[in-house]
Short mmCIF file of C-alpha atoms in Angstrom, two decimals:
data_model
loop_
_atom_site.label_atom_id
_atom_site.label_comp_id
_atom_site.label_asym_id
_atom_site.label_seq_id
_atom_site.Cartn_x
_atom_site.Cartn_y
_atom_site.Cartn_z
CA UNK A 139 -24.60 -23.21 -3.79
CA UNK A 140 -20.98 -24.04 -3.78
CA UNK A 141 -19.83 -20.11 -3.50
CA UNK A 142 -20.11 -18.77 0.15
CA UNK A 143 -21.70 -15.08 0.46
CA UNK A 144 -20.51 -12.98 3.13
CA UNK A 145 -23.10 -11.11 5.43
CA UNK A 146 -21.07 -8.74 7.42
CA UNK A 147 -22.43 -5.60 8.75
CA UNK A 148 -19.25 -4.30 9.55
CA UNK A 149 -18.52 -0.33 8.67
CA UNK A 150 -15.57 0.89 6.89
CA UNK A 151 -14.18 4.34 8.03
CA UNK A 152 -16.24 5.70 5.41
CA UNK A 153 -19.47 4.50 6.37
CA UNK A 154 -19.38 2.07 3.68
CA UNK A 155 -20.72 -1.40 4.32
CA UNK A 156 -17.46 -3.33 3.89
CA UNK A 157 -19.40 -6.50 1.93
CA UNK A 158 -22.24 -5.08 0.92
CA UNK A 159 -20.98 -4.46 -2.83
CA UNK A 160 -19.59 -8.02 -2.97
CA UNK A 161 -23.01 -9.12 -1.51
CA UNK A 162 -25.24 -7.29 -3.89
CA UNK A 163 -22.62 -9.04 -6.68
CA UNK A 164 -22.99 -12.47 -5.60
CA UNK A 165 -26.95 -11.77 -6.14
CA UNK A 166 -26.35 -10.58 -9.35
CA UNK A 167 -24.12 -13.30 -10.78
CA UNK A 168 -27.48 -16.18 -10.70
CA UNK A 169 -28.94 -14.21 -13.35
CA UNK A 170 -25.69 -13.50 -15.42
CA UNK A 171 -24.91 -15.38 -18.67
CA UNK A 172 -21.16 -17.04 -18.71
CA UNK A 173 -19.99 -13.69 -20.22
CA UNK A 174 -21.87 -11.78 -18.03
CA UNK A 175 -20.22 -13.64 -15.00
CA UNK A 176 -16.92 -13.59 -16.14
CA UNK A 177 -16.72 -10.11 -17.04
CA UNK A 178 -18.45 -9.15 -13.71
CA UNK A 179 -16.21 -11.02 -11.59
CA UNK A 180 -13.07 -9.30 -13.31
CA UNK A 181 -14.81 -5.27 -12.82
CA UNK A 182 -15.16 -6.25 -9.56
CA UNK A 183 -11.55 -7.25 -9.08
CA UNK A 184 -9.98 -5.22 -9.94
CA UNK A 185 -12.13 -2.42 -8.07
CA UNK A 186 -11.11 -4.67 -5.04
CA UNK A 187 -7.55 -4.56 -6.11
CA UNK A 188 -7.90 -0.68 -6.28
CA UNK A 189 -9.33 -0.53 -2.63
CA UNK A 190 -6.72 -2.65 -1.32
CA UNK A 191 -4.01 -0.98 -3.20
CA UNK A 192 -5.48 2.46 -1.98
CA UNK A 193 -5.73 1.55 1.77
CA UNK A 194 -2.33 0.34 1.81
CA UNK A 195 -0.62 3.01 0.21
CA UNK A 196 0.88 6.28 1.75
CA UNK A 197 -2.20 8.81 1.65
CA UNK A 198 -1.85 11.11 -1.06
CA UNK A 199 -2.38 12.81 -4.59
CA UNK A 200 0.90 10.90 -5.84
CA UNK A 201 -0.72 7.27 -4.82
CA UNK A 202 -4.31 8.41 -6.28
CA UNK A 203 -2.97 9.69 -9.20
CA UNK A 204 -1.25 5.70 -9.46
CA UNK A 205 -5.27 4.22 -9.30
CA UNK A 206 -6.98 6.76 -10.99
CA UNK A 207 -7.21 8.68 -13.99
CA UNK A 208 -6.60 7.95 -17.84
CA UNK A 209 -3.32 5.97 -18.25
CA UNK A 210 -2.92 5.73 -14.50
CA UNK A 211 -0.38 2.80 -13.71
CA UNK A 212 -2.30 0.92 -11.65
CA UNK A 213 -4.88 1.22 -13.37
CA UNK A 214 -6.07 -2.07 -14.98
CA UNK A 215 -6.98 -5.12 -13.61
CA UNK A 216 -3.60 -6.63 -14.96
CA UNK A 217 -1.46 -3.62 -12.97
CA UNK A 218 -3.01 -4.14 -9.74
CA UNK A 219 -2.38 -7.62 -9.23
CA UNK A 220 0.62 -7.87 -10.13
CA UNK A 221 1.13 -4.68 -7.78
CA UNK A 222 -0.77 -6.07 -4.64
CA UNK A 223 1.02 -9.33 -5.22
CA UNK A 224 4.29 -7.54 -5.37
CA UNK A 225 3.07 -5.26 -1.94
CA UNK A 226 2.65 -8.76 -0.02
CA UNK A 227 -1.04 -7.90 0.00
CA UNK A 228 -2.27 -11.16 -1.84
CA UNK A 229 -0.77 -14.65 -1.55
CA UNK A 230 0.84 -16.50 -4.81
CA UNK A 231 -2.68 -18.74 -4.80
CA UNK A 232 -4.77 -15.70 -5.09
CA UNK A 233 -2.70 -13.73 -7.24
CA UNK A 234 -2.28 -16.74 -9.64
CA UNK A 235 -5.89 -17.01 -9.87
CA UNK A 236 -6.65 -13.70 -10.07
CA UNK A 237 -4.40 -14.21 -13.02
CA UNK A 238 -6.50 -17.17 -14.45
CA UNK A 239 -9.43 -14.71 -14.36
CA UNK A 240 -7.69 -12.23 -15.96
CA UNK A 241 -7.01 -14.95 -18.69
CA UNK A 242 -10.45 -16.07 -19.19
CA UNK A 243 -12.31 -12.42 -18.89
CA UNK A 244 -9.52 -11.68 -21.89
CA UNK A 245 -11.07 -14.55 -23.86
CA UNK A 246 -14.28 -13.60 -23.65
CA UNK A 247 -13.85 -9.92 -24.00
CA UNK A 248 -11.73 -10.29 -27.22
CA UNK A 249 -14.38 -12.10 -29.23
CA UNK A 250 -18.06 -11.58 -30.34
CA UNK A 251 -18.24 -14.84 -31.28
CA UNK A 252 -19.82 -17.67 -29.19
CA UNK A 253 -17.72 -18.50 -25.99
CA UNK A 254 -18.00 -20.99 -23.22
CA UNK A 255 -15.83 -21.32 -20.18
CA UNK A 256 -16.02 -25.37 -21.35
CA UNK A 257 -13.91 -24.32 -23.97
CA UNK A 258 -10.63 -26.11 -23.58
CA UNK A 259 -8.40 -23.33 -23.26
CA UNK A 260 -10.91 -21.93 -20.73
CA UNK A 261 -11.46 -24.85 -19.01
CA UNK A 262 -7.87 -25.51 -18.15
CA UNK A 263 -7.82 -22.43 -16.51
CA UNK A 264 -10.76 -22.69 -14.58
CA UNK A 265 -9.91 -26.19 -13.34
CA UNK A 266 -6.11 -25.01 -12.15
CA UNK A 267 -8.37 -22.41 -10.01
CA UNK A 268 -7.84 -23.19 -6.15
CA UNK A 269 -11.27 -24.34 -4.76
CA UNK A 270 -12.94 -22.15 -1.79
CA UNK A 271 -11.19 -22.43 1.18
CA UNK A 272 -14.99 -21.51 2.75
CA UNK A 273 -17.17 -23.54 0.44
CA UNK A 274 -18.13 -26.93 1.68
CA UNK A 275 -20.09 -28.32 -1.70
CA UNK A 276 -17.72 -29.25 -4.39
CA UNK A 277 -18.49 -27.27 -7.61
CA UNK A 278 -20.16 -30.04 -10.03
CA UNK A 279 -19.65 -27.43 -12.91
CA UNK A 280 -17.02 -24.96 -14.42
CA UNK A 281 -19.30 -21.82 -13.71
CA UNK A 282 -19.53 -23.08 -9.94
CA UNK A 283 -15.85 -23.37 -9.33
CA UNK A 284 -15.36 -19.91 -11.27
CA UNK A 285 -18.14 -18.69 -8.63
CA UNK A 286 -17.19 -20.24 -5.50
CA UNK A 287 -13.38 -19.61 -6.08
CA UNK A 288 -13.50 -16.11 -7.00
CA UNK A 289 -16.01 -15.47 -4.43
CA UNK A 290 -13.85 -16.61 -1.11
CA UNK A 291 -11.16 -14.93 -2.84
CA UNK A 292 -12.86 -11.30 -3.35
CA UNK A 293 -14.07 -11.87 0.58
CA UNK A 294 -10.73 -12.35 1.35
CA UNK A 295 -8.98 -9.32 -0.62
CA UNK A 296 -11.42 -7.24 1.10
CA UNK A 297 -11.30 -8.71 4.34
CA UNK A 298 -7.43 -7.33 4.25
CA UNK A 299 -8.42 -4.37 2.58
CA UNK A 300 -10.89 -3.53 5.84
CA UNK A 301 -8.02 -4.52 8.51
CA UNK A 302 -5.71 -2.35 6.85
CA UNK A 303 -8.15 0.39 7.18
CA UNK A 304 -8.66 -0.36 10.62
CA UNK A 305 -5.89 -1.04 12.04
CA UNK A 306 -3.60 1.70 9.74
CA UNK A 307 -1.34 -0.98 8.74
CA UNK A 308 -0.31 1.03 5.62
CA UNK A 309 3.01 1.11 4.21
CA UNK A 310 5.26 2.46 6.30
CA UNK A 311 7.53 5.52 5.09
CA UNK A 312 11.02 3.83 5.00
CA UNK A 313 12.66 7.20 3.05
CA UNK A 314 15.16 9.37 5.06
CA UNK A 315 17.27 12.15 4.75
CA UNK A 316 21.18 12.02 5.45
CA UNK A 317 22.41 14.18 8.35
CA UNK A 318 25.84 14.97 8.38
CA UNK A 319 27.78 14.29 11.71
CA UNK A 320 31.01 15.22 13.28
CA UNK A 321 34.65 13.28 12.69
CA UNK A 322 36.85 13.01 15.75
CA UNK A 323 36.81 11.63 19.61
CA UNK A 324 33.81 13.56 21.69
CA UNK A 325 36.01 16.31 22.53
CA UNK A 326 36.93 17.10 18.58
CA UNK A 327 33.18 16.38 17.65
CA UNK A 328 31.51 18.85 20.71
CA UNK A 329 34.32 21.46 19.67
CA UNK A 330 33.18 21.43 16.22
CA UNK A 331 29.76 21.70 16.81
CA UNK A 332 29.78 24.61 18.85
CA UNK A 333 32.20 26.48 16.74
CA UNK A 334 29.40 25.67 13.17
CA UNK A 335 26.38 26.82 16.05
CA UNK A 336 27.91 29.84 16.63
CA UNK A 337 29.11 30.68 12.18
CA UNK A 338 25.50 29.33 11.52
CA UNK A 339 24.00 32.07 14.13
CA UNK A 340 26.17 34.59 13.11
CA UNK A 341 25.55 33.76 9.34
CA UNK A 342 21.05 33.69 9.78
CA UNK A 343 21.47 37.10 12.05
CA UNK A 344 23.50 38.89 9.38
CA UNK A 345 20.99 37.38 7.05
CA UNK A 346 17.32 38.65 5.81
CA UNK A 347 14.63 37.20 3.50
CA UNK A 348 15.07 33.93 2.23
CA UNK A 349 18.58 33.70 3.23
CA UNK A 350 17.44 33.87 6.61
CA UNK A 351 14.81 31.70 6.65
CA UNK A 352 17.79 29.28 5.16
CA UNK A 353 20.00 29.75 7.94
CA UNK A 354 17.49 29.35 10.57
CA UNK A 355 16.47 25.83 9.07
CA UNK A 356 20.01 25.15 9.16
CA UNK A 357 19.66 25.68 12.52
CA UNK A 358 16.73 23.60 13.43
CA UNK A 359 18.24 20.83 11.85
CA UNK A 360 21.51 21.05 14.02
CA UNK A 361 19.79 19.28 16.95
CA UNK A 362 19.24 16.11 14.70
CA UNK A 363 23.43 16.01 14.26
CA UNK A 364 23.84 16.68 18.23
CA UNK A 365 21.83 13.70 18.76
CA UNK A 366 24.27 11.67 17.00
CA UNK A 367 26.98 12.48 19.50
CA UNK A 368 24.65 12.20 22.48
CA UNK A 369 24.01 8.61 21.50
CA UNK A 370 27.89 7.90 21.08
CA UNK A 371 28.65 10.14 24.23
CA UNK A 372 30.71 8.50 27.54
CA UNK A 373 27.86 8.58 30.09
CA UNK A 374 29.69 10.83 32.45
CA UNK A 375 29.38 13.37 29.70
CA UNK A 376 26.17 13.89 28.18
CA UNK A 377 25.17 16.37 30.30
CA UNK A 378 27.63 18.74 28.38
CA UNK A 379 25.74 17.55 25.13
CA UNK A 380 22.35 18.49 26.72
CA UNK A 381 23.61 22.06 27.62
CA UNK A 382 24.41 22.77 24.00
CA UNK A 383 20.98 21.45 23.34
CA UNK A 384 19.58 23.66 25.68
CA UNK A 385 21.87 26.70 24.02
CA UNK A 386 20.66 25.85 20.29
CA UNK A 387 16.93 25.65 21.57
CA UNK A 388 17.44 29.24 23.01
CA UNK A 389 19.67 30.38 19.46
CA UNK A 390 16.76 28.63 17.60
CA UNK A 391 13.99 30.74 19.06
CA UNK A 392 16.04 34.18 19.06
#
């Protein structure tokens, strides 16, 4: 056969064997009419896409809620190609034949009539497929190259989809928060910030409830802006900004 089959045992996080549903697929697809292939190859694409999509993503309700679900976004096969493509998860090869299949599983979907991947408009999209990169047989048919292309490509897709598991390679979190500094040379800037330590103290301790608990995180949050002019600090001096760290640690937990 021109379309290679993987036979990993490797494990998932979940337990899950990471080809075993692309294995149990590939077993499936001999006994599949033209239809049956096509439309099988796309379901499990874009379930692929999904787990890819999923593993790279932050975890959370907001990035399931993307995948899953009527109407979710990423929904459809269509969505999460495009999406992974735009992520840098898939190359332009696979994500232009990943678009071919999307193409031809459209075709064939869309009609109850008689279809065959020879015809034309079909067949021009199966031949612009990129052959296996693992296959060493050149597909004598249309239905092989479908096969054997979509097949090293699915391996692959998950095979990126299990490293990013792995190895955590998710998207990293790239939003921040502004913190608001201090104008002036280091003596100005040190001046200042002890004189809005001691107003914000004064402020939380004449404070109860939630305009307290305001205060204090006002408070907490000063160490992030004293940072700022420890970084910029002459050398000889830092010591005086680690002292008023030392006081705000002690203000913080009175």
């Amino acid at each position: 056969m021109a379309n290679p089959t993987p036979h990993h045992s490797d494990k998932s996080p979940e337990g899950d064997d990471v080809y075993g549903g692309l294995n149990m697929l590939n077993g499936m697809l001999h006994d599949l009419d033209e239809r049956g292939l096509v439309l099988s190859l796309s379901a499990f694409s874009e379930d692929v896409l999904g787990t890819l999509i999923g593993a790279f993503m932050v975890p959370s309700d907001a990035s399931k809620q993307l995948l899953e679900g009527f109407n979710a976004p990423l929904g459809t096969f269509s969505a999460r190609a495009k999406a992974a493509y735009a992520f840098g998860l898939l190359t332009k090869n696979q994500f232009e034949d990943l678009e071919r299949l999307r193409k031809i599983r459209n075709e064939f979907a869309h009609t109850w009539r008689p279809i065959s991947l020879t015809d034309p408009k079909i067949a021009a999209l199966v031949k612009a497929m990129n052959h296996s990169r693992l296959g060493t047989k050149f597909p004598e048919t249309l239905r092989e190259k479908v096969q054997s292309s979509m097949s090293t490509l699915l391996i692959e897709v998950r095979a990126v989809a299990h490293q990013i598991e792995e190895k955590k390679t998710r998207v990293p979190i790239t939003g921040t928060h502004l913190i608001a500094g201090f104008s002036g040379d280091f003596d100005a800037q040190m001046a200042d910030a002890r004189e809005q330590m001691h107003d914000i103290c004064q402020d939380r301790d004449a404070s109860d409830g939630e305009k307290r608990s305001f205060h204090q995180a006002v408070l907490v949050r000063f160490a992030e802006r004293l940072h700022f002019i420890e970084v910029a600090a002459p050398p000889s001096r830092r010591r005086e900004v680690a002292a008023l760290k030392k006081e705000l640690a002690g203000r913080v937990a009175g």
